[in-house]
Amino acid sequence: MQALILVGGEGTRLRPLTSTVPKPVMPLVDRPFISYMIEWLRGHGVDDMVMSCGFLAAGVRNVLGDGSGLGVKLRYVEEPRPLGTGGALKFAESLLDERFFMLNGDVLTDFDLSGQLAQHEETHARCTLALMGVEDPSAYGLVRLNDDRSVKGFLEKPSPDQIDTDLISAGAYVLERDVLELIPPDTNASIERDVFPELVGDGLYGFAGDGYWLDIGTPDRYLQATFDILERNVATAVGNELGDNYLSVAGDGSFTGRVVPPARVGTGCRIAGDARVGSLAVLGDNVRVGESTTIERAVVFDGAEIGPNCHLRYCILGAGARIGANTHIEDGTVLGEGVTVGSDNILTHGARIFPGVSLPDGAIRF
């Protein structure tokens, strides 16, 4: 089975993390984010994947290669300009089989794709949408189904009196190749707005599944995805590797401080005395943590250095960040690659510091 994965977005909501690293290969716990989707697809029999790229496409290709290291075949198409989801599908037409999955590459999920495909074949559908129930339907566009699971229609931004379903699109579709005939070549088009409405009553079905589903397009959701992997709320290979103690500490580190599960600590890390990492913390490789520093509910990328008596909580530090003594970073703050923050600073309220910025001692108490 084949899949087309859309990874062409710029990841603007995740900046400054995506200012220097393409979103699909941004680290999530211990591997590129898109690796989770590839592993999930492979588990459902997908072995041929086409990556539809745009922004920083070379960076995606350089990290993932031909897919042999992940046990799949990877090929790439690079949009000459943003074409929308429908335009990206049409642009990849020459590489696509008669039947294939199409997926939004922003999602972490363990949805039952095999069940979706089985229903698609059973109903002889042209397109089958993966659907998930949500607690607050008013915040989403809803998908209405008939009794035979065919799509009755779509409801955008419903008022309370209009809500008669909790099903939303989970961004995973099974498509027959003839659907591409509905998309003009070389045009910007949306499969959701321009194609699916045309298929209502003509082979469009929905598969209502359950399980875990999260779009990681913001720092808050990125952190939530990290915590859910560590706590094994979503089925992943990483979660399995954490084992029953919910802890992964790579070799050749030096720890006189404590690591509290669930947590993951990379290779070559140094955690000084009276420091505490965790719970719900991830350190990349070669991270240095100073004495009496606390890191909890946070992610620290490779090569970062945190001085003594610091407190990091609910934040993300980019690769190579440098944090001086007695500094507090919390409340959704995100530091880009190579940021330097001097001693005695306080960064809170979701502050975002872009790559290469240097803040002197005592510059910010925000």
Tab-separated table of C-alpha atoms in Angstrom:
chain	number	residue	atom	x	y	z
A	1	MET	CA	0.000	0.000	0.000
A	2	GLN	CA	1.096	3.537	-0.753
A	3	ALA	CA	0.742	6.870	1.060
A	4	LEU	CA	1.141	10.502	0.076
A	5	ILE	CA	2.235	12.592	3.076
A	6	LEU	CA	1.830	16.370	2.944
A	7	VAL	CA	4.828	18.016	4.633
A	8	GLY	CA	5.079	21.254	2.675
A	9	GLY	CA	4.002	23.726	5.342
A	10	GLU	CA	6.377	26.273	6.861
A	11	GLY	CA	5.439	25.460	10.457
A	12	THR	CA	4.975	29.150	11.261
A	13	ARG	CA	3.075	28.469	14.495
A	14	LEU	CA	6.076	26.516	15.809
A	15	ARG	CA	8.632	29.247	15.187
A	16	PRO	CA	11.346	29.839	16.331
A	17	LEU	CA	11.903	26.040	16.415
A	18	THR	CA	11.081	25.743	12.712
A	19	SER	CA	13.096	28.810	11.688
A	20	THR	CA	16.140	26.603	11.098
A	21	VAL	CA	14.732	23.052	11.049
A	22	PRO	CA	11.901	21.789	8.792
A	23	LYS	CA	8.899	20.856	10.902
A	24	PRO	CA	8.728	17.212	9.681
A	25	VAL	CA	12.230	16.458	10.983
A	26	MET	CA	12.077	18.530	14.156
A	27	PRO	CA	12.982	16.272	17.108
A	28	LEU	CA	10.111	14.747	19.086
A	29	VAL	CA	11.478	12.886	22.131
A	30	ASP	CA	14.313	11.014	20.389
A	31	ARG	CA	13.607	11.060	16.640
A	32	PRO	CA	12.284	13.272	13.836
A	33	PHE	CA	8.581	13.918	14.214
A	34	ILE	CA	7.662	12.440	10.834
A	35	SER	CA	9.280	9.149	11.889
A	36	TYR	CA	6.256	8.498	14.106
A	37	MET	CA	3.944	8.754	11.119
A	38	ILE	CA	6.203	6.548	9.013
A	39	GLU	CA	6.339	3.885	11.759
A	40	TRP	CA	2.556	4.072	12.191
A	41	LEU	CA	1.970	3.705	8.443
A	42	ARG	CA	4.425	0.833	8.193
A	43	GLY	CA	2.490	-0.940	10.953
A	44	HIS	CA	-0.591	-0.802	8.716
A	45	GLY	CA	1.132	-2.286	5.688
A	46	VAL	CA	2.238	0.921	3.954
A	47	ASP	CA	5.720	0.464	2.487
A	48	ASP	CA	5.798	3.089	-0.304
A	49	MET	CA	5.553	6.728	0.757
A	50	VAL	CA	5.650	9.909	-1.295
A	51	MET	CA	6.625	13.034	0.636
A	52	SER	CA	5.061	16.201	-0.763
A	53	CYS	CA	7.544	18.890	0.274
A	54	GLY	CA	7.798	22.650	0.061
A	55	PHE	CA	9.567	24.783	2.660
A	56	LEU	CA	13.146	23.585	3.440
A	57	ALA	CA	12.556	20.457	1.345
A	58	ALA	CA	16.247	19.574	1.136
A	59	GLY	CA	16.412	19.415	4.912
A	60	VAL	CA	13.669	16.764	4.977
A	61	ARG	CA	15.368	14.693	2.288
A	62	ASN	CA	18.777	14.951	3.937
A	63	VAL	CA	17.456	13.565	7.224
A	64	LEU	CA	15.169	10.803	5.925
A	65	GLY	CA	16.997	9.740	2.767
A	66	ASP	CA	15.392	6.958	0.732
A	67	GLY	CA	13.642	5.476	3.755
A	68	SER	CA	15.721	2.305	3.893
A	69	GLY	CA	16.750	3.066	7.467
A	70	LEU	CA	13.059	3.172	8.387
A	71	GLY	CA	12.124	0.032	6.486
A	72	VAL	CA	10.151	1.783	3.742
A	73	LYS	CA	10.577	3.326	0.301
A	74	LEU	CA	10.551	7.130	0.347
A	75	ARG	CA	10.244	9.395	-2.664
A	76	TYR	CA	9.920	13.165	-2.796
A	77	VAL	CA	8.084	15.777	-4.815
A	78	GLU	CA	8.815	19.460	-4.259
A	79	GLU	CA	6.102	22.009	-5.015
A	80	PRO	CA	7.382	24.977	-7.042
A	81	ARG	CA	5.064	27.171	-4.947
A	82	PRO	CA	2.363	26.511	-2.336
A	83	LEU	CA	-0.426	24.651	-4.115
A	84	GLY	CA	-2.803	23.774	-1.284
A	85	THR	CA	-3.733	20.226	-0.314
A	86	GLY	CA	-5.555	19.533	-3.566
A	87	GLY	CA	-2.860	21.110	-5.720
A	88	ALA	CA	-0.165	19.122	-3.900
A	89	LEU	CA	-2.118	15.916	-4.562
A	90	LYS	CA	-2.417	16.726	-8.263
A	91	PHE	CA	1.268	17.662	-8.467
A	92	ALA	CA	2.241	14.192	-7.196
A	93	GLU	CA	-0.110	12.416	-9.624
A	94	SER	CA	2.600	10.716	-11.693
A	95	LEU	CA	3.889	8.807	-8.641
A	96	LEU	CA	0.553	7.625	-7.264
A	97	ASP	CA	-1.030	4.175	-7.445
A	98	GLU	CA	-4.657	3.356	-8.230
A	99	ARG	CA	-5.445	3.412	-4.492
A	100	PHE	CA	-3.451	5.188	-1.781
A	101	PHE	CA	-3.605	6.945	1.587
A	102	MET	CA	-3.254	10.722	1.749
A	103	LEU	CA	-2.243	12.205	5.093
A	104	ASN	CA	-1.596	15.519	6.769
A	105	GLY	CA	1.995	15.266	8.029
A	106	ASP	CA	1.306	17.377	11.153
A	107	VAL	CA	-0.496	14.659	13.110
A	108	LEU	CA	0.595	12.253	15.839
A	109	THR	CA	-1.895	9.386	16.010
A	110	ASP	CA	-2.479	5.665	16.462
A	111	PHE	CA	-5.732	5.636	14.460
A	112	ASP	CA	-6.794	2.299	12.926
A	113	LEU	CA	-5.873	2.795	9.268
A	114	SER	CA	-6.361	-0.896	8.524
A	115	GLY	CA	-10.000	-0.638	9.620
A	116	GLN	CA	-10.429	2.462	7.469
A	117	LEU	CA	-9.029	0.675	4.419
A	118	ALA	CA	-11.221	-2.386	5.047
A	119	GLN	CA	-14.358	-0.217	5.149
A	120	HIS	CA	-13.232	1.619	1.999
A	121	GLU	CA	-13.040	-1.679	0.134
A	122	GLU	CA	-16.314	-2.964	1.609
A	123	THR	CA	-18.293	0.133	0.533
A	124	HIS	CA	-16.535	0.471	-2.860
A	125	ALA	CA	-15.867	4.102	-1.973
A	126	ARG	CA	-13.961	6.614	-4.075
A	127	CYS	CA	-12.729	8.351	-0.928
A	128	THR	CA	-12.970	7.440	2.767
A	129	LEU	CA	-12.263	10.043	5.435
A	130	ALA	CA	-10.806	9.112	8.818
A	131	LEU	CA	-13.099	10.652	11.443
A	132	MET	CA	-12.629	11.209	15.175
A	133	GLY	CA	-15.102	12.225	17.841
A	134	VAL	CA	-14.145	15.311	19.873
A	135	GLU	CA	-15.366	16.687	23.206
A	136	ASP	CA	-16.076	20.200	21.911
A	137	PRO	CA	-17.575	19.948	18.402
A	138	SER	CA	-18.203	23.708	18.240
A	139	ALA	CA	-14.480	24.335	17.750
A	140	TYR	CA	-14.239	22.322	14.509
A	141	GLY	CA	-15.736	21.708	11.132
A	142	LEU	CA	-18.008	18.654	11.475
A	143	VAL	CA	-18.695	15.739	9.134
A	144	ARG	CA	-22.247	14.371	8.981
A	145	LEU	CA	-22.807	10.735	7.980
A	146	ASN	CA	-25.765	8.783	6.653
A	147	ASP	CA	-26.654	5.393	8.150
A	148	ASP	CA	-24.587	3.619	5.469
A	149	ARG	CA	-21.510	5.698	6.506
A	150	SER	CA	-21.597	7.804	3.355
A	151	VAL	CA	-20.983	11.504	3.946
A	152	LYS	CA	-24.170	13.561	4.121
A	153	GLY	CA	-22.409	16.905	4.322
A	154	PHE	CA	-20.034	19.238	6.143
A	155	LEU	CA	-20.802	21.799	8.815
A	156	GLU	CA	-18.316	24.623	9.413
A	157	LYS	CA	-18.231	26.558	12.702
A	158	PRO	CA	-21.603	25.260	13.925
A	159	SER	CA	-23.780	27.096	16.419
A	160	PRO	CA	-24.900	25.003	19.417
A	161	ASP	CA	-28.346	24.314	17.933
A	162	GLN	CA	-26.776	22.955	14.715
A	163	ILE	CA	-24.534	20.343	16.345
A	164	ASP	CA	-25.820	16.829	15.672
A	165	THR	CA	-22.477	14.991	15.506
A	166	ASP	CA	-19.070	15.119	17.180
A	167	LEU	CA	-17.135	13.758	14.196
A	168	ILE	CA	-14.305	15.753	12.622
A	169	SER	CA	-11.834	14.904	9.874
A	170	ALA	CA	-8.591	13.423	11.215
A	171	GLY	CA	-6.579	14.348	8.122
A	172	ALA	CA	-6.173	10.813	6.734
A	173	TYR	CA	-7.932	9.710	3.548
A	174	VAL	CA	-8.122	6.602	1.378
A	175	LEU	CA	-8.388	7.736	-2.230
A	176	GLU	CA	-9.032	6.114	-5.588
A	177	ARG	CA	-6.906	7.615	-8.312
A	178	ASP	CA	-9.897	8.793	-10.364
A	179	VAL	CA	-10.545	11.474	-7.713
A	180	LEU	CA	-7.600	13.395	-9.176
A	181	GLU	CA	-9.721	14.101	-12.252
A	182	LEU	CA	-11.641	16.635	-10.152
A	183	ILE	CA	-8.528	18.794	-9.667
A	184	PRO	CA	-7.277	21.059	-12.481
A	185	PRO	CA	-3.516	20.841	-13.071
A	186	ASP	CA	-1.124	23.575	-11.952
A	187	THR	CA	-3.582	25.311	-9.648
A	188	ASN	CA	-3.949	26.103	-5.973
A	189	ALA	CA	-6.766	23.931	-4.640
A	190	SER	CA	-8.024	22.512	-1.366
A	191	ILE	CA	-9.072	18.873	-1.267
A	192	GLU	CA	-11.232	19.656	1.754
A	193	ARG	CA	-13.091	22.633	0.223
A	194	ASP	CA	-12.893	22.008	-3.514
A	195	VAL	CA	-12.939	18.200	-3.881
A	196	PHE	CA	-14.785	16.577	-0.988
A	197	PRO	CA	-18.022	18.589	-1.454
A	198	GLU	CA	-18.064	17.415	-5.078
A	199	LEU	CA	-17.915	13.793	-3.894
A	200	VAL	CA	-20.889	13.993	-1.504
A	201	GLY	CA	-23.386	11.468	-2.860
A	202	ASP	CA	-20.769	10.140	-5.270
A	203	GLY	CA	-18.558	7.744	-3.335
A	204	LEU	CA	-17.478	9.788	-0.290
A	205	TYR	CA	-17.586	7.840	2.989
A	206	GLY	CA	-16.398	8.354	6.552
A	207	PHE	CA	-14.766	5.873	8.910
A	208	ALA	CA	-15.389	6.769	12.549
A	209	GLY	CA	-12.460	5.446	14.555
A	210	ASP	CA	-11.030	6.037	17.975
A	211	GLY	CA	-7.626	6.252	19.600
A	212	TYR	CA	-5.156	9.093	19.951
A	213	TRP	CA	-5.021	12.065	17.565
A	214	LEU	CA	-3.175	15.363	17.951
A	215	ASP	CA	-2.080	18.078	15.548
A	216	ILE	CA	1.308	19.242	16.878
A	217	GLY	CA	1.271	22.593	15.083
A	218	THR	CA	1.861	24.793	18.162
A	219	PRO	CA	4.376	24.751	21.054
A	220	ASP	CA	1.606	23.760	23.489
A	221	ARG	CA	0.629	20.800	21.337
A	222	TYR	CA	4.250	19.874	20.730
A	223	LEU	CA	4.765	19.675	24.495
A	224	GLN	CA	1.513	17.751	24.918
A	225	ALA	CA	2.632	15.247	22.282
A	226	THR	CA	5.952	14.851	24.107
A	227	PHE	CA	4.230	14.208	27.425
A	228	ASP	CA	1.765	11.774	25.874
A	229	ILE	CA	4.591	9.761	24.295
A	230	LEU	CA	6.455	9.649	27.618
A	231	GLU	CA	3.299	8.600	29.470
A	232	ARG	CA	2.395	6.128	26.712
A	233	ASN	CA	-0.995	7.699	26.092
A	234	VAL	CA	-0.335	7.123	22.381
A	235	ALA	CA	1.009	3.874	20.985
A	236	THR	CA	4.562	4.470	19.682
A	237	ALA	CA	7.808	2.564	19.410
A	238	VAL	CA	9.406	5.197	21.659
A	239	GLY	CA	6.848	4.533	24.367
A	240	ASN	CA	7.531	0.814	24.159
A	241	GLU	CA	11.257	1.438	24.549
A	242	LEU	CA	10.653	3.418	27.761
A	243	GLY	CA	9.449	0.220	29.380
A	244	ASP	CA	7.505	-0.230	32.587
A	245	ASN	CA	9.554	2.388	34.448
A	246	TYR	CA	8.799	5.081	31.828
A	247	LEU	CA	12.457	6.058	31.649
A	248	SER	CA	15.147	6.070	28.974
A	249	VAL	CA	18.664	7.172	29.883
A	250	ALA	CA	21.267	6.713	27.146
A	251	GLY	CA	24.785	5.563	27.968
A	252	ASP	CA	28.017	7.497	28.595
A	253	GLY	CA	26.417	10.299	30.608
A	254	SER	CA	27.313	11.644	34.034
A	255	PHE	CA	24.525	12.027	36.599
A	256	THR	CA	25.089	13.168	40.140
A	257	GLY	CA	21.640	14.759	40.050
A	258	ARG	CA	18.312	12.936	39.734
A	259	VAL	CA	16.223	11.871	36.740
A	260	VAL	CA	12.542	11.416	37.606
A	261	PRO	CA	10.310	9.407	35.248
A	262	PRO	CA	8.670	9.686	32.903
A	263	ALA	CA	11.713	11.142	31.157
A	264	ARG	CA	14.186	10.609	28.361
A	265	VAL	CA	17.867	11.636	28.591
A	266	GLY	CA	20.126	11.477	25.523
A	267	THR	CA	23.740	10.417	25.150
A	268	GLY	CA	26.591	12.406	26.644
A	269	CYS	CA	24.445	14.419	29.063
A	270	ARG	CA	25.868	15.829	32.303
A	271	ILE	CA	23.511	16.437	35.241
A	272	ALA	CA	25.249	18.082	38.192
A	273	GLY	CA	24.637	17.526	41.899
A	274	ASP	CA	21.281	18.479	43.413
A	275	ALA	CA	19.829	18.988	39.929
A	276	ARG	CA	16.560	17.299	38.969
A	277	VAL	CA	15.383	16.379	35.480
A	278	GLY	CA	11.722	15.331	35.298
A	279	SER	CA	9.119	14.357	35.530
A	280	LEU	CA	7.944	14.788	31.934
A	281	ALA	CA	11.275	16.046	30.625
A	282	VAL	CA	13.357	15.296	27.541
A	283	LEU	CA	17.042	16.121	27.185
A	284	GLY	CA	18.659	15.719	23.780
A	285	ASP	CA	22.249	14.588	23.365
A	286	ASN	CA	25.160	16.344	25.096
A	287	VAL	CA	23.042	18.596	27.304
A	288	ARG	CA	24.681	20.130	30.398
A	289	VAL	CA	22.603	20.807	33.517
A	290	GLY	CA	24.139	22.870	36.357
A	291	GLU	CA	23.934	22.297	40.078
A	292	SER	CA	20.565	22.725	41.823
A	293	THR	CA	18.759	23.287	38.515
A	294	THR	CA	15.273	21.868	37.980
A	295	ILE	CA	13.886	20.875	34.571
A	296	GLU	CA	10.313	19.586	34.474
A	297	ARG	CA	7.597	19.375	31.832
A	298	ALA	CA	10.158	20.674	29.348
A	299	VAL	CA	12.160	19.755	26.263
A	300	VAL	CA	15.821	20.669	25.804
A	301	PHE	CA	17.387	20.032	22.394
A	302	ASP	CA	20.905	18.766	21.657
A	303	GLY	CA	23.925	20.599	22.989
A	304	ALA	CA	22.130	23.063	25.252
A	305	GLU	CA	23.808	24.235	28.451
A	306	ILE	CA	21.839	25.292	31.540
A	307	GLY	CA	23.701	26.952	34.397
A	308	PRO	CA	23.262	26.435	38.144
A	309	ASN	CA	20.180	27.328	40.178
A	310	CYS	CA	17.928	27.594	37.136
A	311	HIS	CA	14.287	26.565	36.900
A	312	LEU	CA	12.859	25.365	33.595
A	313	ARG	CA	9.205	24.385	33.485
A	314	TYR	CA	6.840	23.990	30.546
A	315	CYS	CA	9.256	25.367	27.978
A	316	ILE	CA	11.300	24.343	24.938
A	317	LEU	CA	15.003	25.137	24.436
A	318	GLY	CA	16.442	24.878	20.932
A	319	ALA	CA	19.713	23.196	20.043
A	320	GLY	CA	22.812	24.853	21.455
A	321	ALA	CA	20.944	27.259	23.730
A	322	ARG	CA	22.963	28.724	26.636
A	323	ILE	CA	21.276	29.665	29.909
A	324	GLY	CA	23.078	31.570	32.671
A	325	ALA	CA	22.767	30.992	36.412
A	326	ASN	CA	19.637	31.802	38.418
A	327	THR	CA	17.418	32.083	35.344
A	328	HIS	CA	13.776	31.002	35.221
A	329	ILE	CA	12.195	29.910	31.923
A	330	GLU	CA	8.598	28.716	32.041
A	331	ASP	CA	4.963	29.105	30.984
A	332	GLY	CA	5.292	28.108	27.321
A	333	THR	CA	8.486	30.022	26.522
A	334	VAL	CA	10.359	28.824	23.415
A	335	LEU	CA	14.022	29.547	22.638
A	336	GLY	CA	15.335	29.052	19.115
A	337	GLU	CA	18.607	27.457	18.091
A	338	GLY	CA	21.739	29.034	19.540
A	339	VAL	CA	19.943	31.528	21.800
A	340	THR	CA	21.973	32.800	24.761
A	341	VAL	CA	20.228	33.997	27.918
A	342	GLY	CA	22.441	35.511	30.609
A	343	SER	CA	22.137	35.091	34.355
A	344	ASP	CA	19.250	36.367	36.486
A	345	ASN	CA	16.637	36.504	33.738
A	346	ILE	CA	12.962	35.501	33.937
A	347	LEU	CA	11.190	34.446	30.726
A	348	THR	CA	7.496	33.512	30.972
A	349	HIS	CA	4.116	34.127	29.298
A	350	GLY	CA	4.971	32.205	26.126
A	351	ALA	CA	7.930	34.394	25.146
A	352	ARG	CA	9.623	33.372	21.882
A	353	ILE	CA	13.290	34.170	21.299
A	354	PHE	CA	14.505	33.634	17.751
A	355	PRO	CA	17.719	31.872	16.712
A	356	GLY	CA	21.019	33.542	17.522
A	357	VAL	CA	19.608	36.195	19.884
A	358	SER	CA	21.715	36.978	22.954
A	359	LEU	CA	20.233	38.463	26.140
A	360	PRO	CA	22.642	39.918	28.731
A	361	ASP	CA	22.482	39.300	32.457
A	362	GLY	CA	19.285	40.604	34.082
A	363	ALA	CA	17.871	41.853	30.773
A	364	ILE	CA	14.338	40.465	31.090
A	365	ARG	CA	12.076	39.703	34.025
A	366	PHE	CA	8.930	38.914	32.023
